[in-house]
PDB file of C-alpha atoms in Angstrom:
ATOM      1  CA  UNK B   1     105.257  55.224 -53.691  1.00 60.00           C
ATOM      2  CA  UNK B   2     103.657  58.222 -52.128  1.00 62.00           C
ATOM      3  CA  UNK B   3      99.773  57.179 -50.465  1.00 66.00           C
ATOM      4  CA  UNK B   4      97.372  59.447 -51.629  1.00 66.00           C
ATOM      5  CA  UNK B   5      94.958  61.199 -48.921  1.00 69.00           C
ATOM      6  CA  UNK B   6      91.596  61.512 -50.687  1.00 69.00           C
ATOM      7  CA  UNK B   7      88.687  63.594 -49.039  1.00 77.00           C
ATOM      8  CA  UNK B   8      85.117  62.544 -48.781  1.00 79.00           C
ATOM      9  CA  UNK B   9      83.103  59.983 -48.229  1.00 80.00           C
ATOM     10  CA  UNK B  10      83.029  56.104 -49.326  1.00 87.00           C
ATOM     11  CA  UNK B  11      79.859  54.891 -51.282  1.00 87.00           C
ATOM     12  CA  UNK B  12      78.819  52.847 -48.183  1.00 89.00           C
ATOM     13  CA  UNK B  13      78.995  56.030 -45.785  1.00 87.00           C
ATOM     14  CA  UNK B  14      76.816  58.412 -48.160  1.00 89.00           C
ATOM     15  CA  UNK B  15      74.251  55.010 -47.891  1.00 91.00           C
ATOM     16  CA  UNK B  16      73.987  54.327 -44.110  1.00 91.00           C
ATOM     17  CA  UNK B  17      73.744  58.416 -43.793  1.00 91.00           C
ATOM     18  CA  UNK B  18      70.802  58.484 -45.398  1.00 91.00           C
ATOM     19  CA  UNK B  19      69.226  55.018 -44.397  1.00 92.00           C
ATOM     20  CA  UNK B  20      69.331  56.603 -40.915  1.00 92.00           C
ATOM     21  CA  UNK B  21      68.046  59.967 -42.189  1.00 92.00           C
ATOM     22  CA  UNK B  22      65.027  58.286 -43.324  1.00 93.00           C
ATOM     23  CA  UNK B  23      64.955  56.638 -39.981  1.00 91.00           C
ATOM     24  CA  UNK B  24      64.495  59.682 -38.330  1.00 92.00           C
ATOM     25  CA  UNK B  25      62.197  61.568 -40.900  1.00 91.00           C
ATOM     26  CA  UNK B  26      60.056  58.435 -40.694  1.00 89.00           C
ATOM     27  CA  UNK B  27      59.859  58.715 -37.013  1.00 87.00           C
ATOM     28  CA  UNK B  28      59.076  62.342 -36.931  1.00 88.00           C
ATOM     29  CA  UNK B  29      56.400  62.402 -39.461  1.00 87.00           C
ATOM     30  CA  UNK B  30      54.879  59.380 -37.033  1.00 86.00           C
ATOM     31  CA  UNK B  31      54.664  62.129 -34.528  1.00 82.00           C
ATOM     32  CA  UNK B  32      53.518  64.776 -36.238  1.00 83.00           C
ATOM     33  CA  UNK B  33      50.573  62.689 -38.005  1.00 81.00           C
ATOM     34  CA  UNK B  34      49.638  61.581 -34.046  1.00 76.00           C
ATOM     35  CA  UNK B  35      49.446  64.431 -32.645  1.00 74.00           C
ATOM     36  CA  UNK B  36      47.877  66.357 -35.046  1.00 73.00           C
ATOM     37  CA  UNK B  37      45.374  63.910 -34.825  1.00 72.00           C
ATOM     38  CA  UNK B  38      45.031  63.708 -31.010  1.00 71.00           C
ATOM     39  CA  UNK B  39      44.947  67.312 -30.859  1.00 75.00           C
ATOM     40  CA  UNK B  40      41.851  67.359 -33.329  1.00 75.00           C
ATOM     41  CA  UNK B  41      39.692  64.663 -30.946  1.00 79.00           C
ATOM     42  CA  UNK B  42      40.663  66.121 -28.404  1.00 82.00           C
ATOM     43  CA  UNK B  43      39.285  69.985 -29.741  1.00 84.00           C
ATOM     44  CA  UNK B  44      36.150  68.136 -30.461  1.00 87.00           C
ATOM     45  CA  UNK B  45      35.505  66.158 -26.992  1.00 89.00           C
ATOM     46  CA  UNK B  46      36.473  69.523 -25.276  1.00 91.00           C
ATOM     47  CA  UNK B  47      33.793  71.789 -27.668  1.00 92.00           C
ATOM     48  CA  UNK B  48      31.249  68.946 -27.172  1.00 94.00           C
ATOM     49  CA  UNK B  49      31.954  68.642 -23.375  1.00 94.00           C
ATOM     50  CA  UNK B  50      31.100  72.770 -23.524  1.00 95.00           C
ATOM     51  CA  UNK B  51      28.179  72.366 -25.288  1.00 95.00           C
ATOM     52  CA  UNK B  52      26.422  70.170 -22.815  1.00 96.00           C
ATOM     53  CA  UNK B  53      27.611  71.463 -19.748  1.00 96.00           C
ATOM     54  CA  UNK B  54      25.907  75.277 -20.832  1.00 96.00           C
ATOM     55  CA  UNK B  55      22.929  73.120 -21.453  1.00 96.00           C
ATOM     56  CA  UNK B  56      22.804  72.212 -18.341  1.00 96.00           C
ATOM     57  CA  UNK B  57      23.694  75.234 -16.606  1.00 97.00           C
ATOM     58  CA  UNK B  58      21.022  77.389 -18.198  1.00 96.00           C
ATOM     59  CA  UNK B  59      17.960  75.006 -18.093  1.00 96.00           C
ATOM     60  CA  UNK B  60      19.057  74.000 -14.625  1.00 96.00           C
ATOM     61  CA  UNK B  61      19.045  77.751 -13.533  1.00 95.00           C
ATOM     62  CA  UNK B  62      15.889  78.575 -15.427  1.00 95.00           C
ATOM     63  CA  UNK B  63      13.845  75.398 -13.872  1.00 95.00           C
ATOM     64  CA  UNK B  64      14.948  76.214 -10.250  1.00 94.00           C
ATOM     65  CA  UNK B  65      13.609  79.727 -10.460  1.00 91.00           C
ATOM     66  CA  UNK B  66      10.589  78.626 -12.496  1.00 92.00           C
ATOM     67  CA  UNK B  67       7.277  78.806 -10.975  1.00 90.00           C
ATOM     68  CA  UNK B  68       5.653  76.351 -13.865  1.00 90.00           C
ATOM     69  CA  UNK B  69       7.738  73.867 -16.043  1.00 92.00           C
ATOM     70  CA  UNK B  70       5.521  72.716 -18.980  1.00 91.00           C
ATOM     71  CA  UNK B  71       6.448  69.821 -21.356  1.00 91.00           C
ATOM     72  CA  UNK B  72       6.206  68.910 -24.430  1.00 89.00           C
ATOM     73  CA  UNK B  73       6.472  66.144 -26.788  1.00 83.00           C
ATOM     74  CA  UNK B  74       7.991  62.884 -26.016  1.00 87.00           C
ATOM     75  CA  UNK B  75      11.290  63.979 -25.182  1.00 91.00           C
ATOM     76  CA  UNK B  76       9.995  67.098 -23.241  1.00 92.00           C
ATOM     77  CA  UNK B  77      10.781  69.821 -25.341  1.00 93.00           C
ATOM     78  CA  UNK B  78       9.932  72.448 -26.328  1.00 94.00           C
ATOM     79  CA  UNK B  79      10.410  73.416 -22.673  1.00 95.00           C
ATOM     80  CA  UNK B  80       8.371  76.247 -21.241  1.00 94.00           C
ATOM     81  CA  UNK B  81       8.679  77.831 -17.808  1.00 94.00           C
ATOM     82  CA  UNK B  82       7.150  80.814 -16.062  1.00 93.00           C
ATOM     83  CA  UNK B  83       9.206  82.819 -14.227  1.00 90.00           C
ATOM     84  CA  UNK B  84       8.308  85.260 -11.535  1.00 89.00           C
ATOM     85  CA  UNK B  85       9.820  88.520 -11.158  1.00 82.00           C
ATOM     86  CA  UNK B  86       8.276  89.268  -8.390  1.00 80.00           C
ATOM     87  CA  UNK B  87       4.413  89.108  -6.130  1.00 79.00           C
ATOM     88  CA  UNK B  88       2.730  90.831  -9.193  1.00 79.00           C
ATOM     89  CA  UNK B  89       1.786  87.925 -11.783  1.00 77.00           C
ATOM     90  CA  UNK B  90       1.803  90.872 -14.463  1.00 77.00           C
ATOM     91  CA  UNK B  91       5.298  91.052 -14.076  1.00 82.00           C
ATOM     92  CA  UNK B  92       6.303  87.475 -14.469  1.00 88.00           C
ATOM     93  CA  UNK B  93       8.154  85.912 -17.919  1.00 91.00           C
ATOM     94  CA  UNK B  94       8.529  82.732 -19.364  1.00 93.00           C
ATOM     95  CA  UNK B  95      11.283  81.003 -21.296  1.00 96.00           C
ATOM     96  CA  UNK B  96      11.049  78.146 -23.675  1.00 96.00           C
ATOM     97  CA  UNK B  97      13.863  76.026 -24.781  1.00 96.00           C
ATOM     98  CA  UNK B  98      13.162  74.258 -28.062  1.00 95.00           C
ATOM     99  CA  UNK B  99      15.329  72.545 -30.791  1.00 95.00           C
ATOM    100  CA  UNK B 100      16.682  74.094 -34.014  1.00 95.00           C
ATOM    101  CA  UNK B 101      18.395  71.794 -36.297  1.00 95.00           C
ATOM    102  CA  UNK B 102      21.318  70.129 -33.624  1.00 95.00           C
ATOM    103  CA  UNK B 103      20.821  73.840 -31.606  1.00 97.00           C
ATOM    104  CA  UNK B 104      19.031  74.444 -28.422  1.00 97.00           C
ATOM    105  CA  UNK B 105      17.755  77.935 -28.422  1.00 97.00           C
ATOM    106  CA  UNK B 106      16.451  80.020 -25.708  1.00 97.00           C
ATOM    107  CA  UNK B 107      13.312  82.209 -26.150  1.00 97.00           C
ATOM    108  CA  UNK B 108      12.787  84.860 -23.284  1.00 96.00           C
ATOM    109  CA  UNK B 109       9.076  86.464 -23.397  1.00 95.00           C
ATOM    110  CA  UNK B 110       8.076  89.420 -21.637  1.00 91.00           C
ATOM    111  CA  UNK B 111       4.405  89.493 -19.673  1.00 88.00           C
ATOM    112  CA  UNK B 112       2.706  90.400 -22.843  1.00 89.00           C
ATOM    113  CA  UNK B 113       4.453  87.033 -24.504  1.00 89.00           C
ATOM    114  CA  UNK B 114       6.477  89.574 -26.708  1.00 93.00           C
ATOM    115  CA  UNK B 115       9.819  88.147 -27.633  1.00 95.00           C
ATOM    116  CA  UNK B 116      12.625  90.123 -26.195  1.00 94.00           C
ATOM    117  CA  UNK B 117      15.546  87.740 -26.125  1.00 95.00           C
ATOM    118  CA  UNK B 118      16.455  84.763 -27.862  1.00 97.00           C
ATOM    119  CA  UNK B 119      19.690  82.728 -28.010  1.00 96.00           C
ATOM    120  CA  UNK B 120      21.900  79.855 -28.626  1.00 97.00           C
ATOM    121  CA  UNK B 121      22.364  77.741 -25.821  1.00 96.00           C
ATOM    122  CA  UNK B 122      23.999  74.801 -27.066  1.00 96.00           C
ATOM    123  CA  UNK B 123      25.543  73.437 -30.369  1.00 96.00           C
ATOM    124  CA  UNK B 124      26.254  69.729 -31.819  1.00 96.00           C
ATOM    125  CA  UNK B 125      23.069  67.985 -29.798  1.00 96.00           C
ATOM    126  CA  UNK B 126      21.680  64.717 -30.546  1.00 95.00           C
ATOM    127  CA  UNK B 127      18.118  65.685 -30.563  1.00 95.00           C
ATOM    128  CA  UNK B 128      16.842  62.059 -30.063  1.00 94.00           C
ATOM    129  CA  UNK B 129      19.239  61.137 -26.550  1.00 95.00           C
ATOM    130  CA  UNK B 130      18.681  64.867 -25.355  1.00 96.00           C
ATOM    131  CA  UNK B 131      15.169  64.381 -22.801  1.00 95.00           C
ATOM    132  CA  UNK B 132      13.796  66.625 -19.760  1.00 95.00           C
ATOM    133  CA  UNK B 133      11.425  64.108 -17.794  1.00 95.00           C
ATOM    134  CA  UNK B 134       9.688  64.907 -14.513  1.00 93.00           C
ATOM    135  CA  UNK B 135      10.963  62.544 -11.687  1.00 92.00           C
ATOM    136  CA  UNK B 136       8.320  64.062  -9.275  1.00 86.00           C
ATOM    137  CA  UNK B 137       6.310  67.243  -8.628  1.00 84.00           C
ATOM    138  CA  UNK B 138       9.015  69.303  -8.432  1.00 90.00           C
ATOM    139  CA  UNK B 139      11.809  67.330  -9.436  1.00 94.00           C
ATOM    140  CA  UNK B 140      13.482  66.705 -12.847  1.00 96.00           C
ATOM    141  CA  UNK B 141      16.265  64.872 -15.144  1.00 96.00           C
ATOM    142  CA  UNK B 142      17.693  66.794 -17.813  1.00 96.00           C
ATOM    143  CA  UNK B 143      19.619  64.331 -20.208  1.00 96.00           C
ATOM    144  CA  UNK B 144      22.134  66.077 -22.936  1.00 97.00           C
ATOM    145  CA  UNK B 145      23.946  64.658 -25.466  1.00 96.00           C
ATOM    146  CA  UNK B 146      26.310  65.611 -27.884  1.00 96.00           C
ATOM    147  CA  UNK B 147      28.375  64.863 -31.103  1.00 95.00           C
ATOM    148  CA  UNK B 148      30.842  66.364 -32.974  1.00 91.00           C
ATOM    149  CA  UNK B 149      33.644  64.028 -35.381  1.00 84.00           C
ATOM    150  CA  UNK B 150      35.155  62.115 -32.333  1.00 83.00           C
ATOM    151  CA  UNK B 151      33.966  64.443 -29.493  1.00 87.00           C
ATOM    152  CA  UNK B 152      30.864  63.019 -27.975  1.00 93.00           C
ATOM    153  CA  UNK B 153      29.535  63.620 -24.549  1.00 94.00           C
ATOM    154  CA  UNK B 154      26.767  62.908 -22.436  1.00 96.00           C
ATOM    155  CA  UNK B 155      25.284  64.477 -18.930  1.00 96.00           C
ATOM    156  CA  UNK B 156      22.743  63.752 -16.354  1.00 97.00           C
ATOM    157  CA  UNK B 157      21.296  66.373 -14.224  1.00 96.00           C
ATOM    158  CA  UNK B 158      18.729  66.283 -11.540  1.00 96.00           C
ATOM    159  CA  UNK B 159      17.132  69.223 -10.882  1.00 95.00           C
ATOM    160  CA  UNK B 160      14.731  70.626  -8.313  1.00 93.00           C
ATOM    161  CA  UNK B 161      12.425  73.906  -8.614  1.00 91.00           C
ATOM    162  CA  UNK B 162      12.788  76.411  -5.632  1.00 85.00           C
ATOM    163  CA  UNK B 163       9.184  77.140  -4.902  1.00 73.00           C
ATOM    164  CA  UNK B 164       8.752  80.659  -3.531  1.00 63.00           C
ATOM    165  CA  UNK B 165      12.230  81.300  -4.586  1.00 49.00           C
ATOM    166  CA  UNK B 166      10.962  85.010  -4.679  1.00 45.00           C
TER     167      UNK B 166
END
């Protein structure tokens, strides 16, 4: 008798190939799934990080070259400042930063308290943690926060006016 050489695979080979396909699929759908999802928080902690720090940068600028801070309301805003251009009070304009919806906007009025400019400043804030508070004469705390999904954050700044800063 002549043994036969047959080609292909056994019943129990075509099975453990694909229990350890699945293995693998299972594995790299895992990953995908995670760091899809990663990647999402971490798009939102990185546009609500933004968000607060131009907050801070542009009222922080605007306060230290303000002549008068004004506030408002319990948390402070709407904020309005004076701003001199230079010696000639005629000359000087004042900004106000104010709430719309979860925006802060940014109001720049000439000396005739025209509008001339006004402009997003920050998206995604929690209007009730976000407070400017006067520490002293010419010292203040600037408190922004805020949300988006995942991505919250929250800053502190101190700032301090520079009187006859022209």
């Amino acid at each position: 008798m002549i043994p036969r050489r047959e080609k292909g695979f056994t019943l129990i080979e075509v099975v453990v190939g694909l229990a350890i396909i699945s293995v693998i699929t299972v594995a790299m759908g895992m990953t995908i799934t995670t760091l899809v999802t990663n990647s999402q928080e971490t798009t939102e902690r990185s546009v609500v990080l933004r968000q607060v720090q131009n907050a801070g940068y542009s009222i922080s600028r605007d306060v230290q070259m303000a002549e008068d801070v004004t506030l408002d309301g319990t948390s402070g805003f709407p904020l309005s400042l004076n701003i001199p251009v230079d010696t000639d009070e005629n000359n000087n304009y004042s900004v106000n930063y104010l709430f719309d919806g979860d925006k802060i906007m940014r109001q720049v009025y000439d000396s005739s308290h025209t509008l001339i400019k006004e402009a997003v400043v920050a998206e995604y804030i929690d209007v009730g943690a976000t407070t400017f508070t006067a520490l002293g004469s010419n010292t203040y705390e600037l408190t922004v926060k805020a949300c988006n999904g995942e991505g919250i954050a929250e800053r502190n700044y101190q700032i301090e006016q520079r009187l006859g800063y022209t």
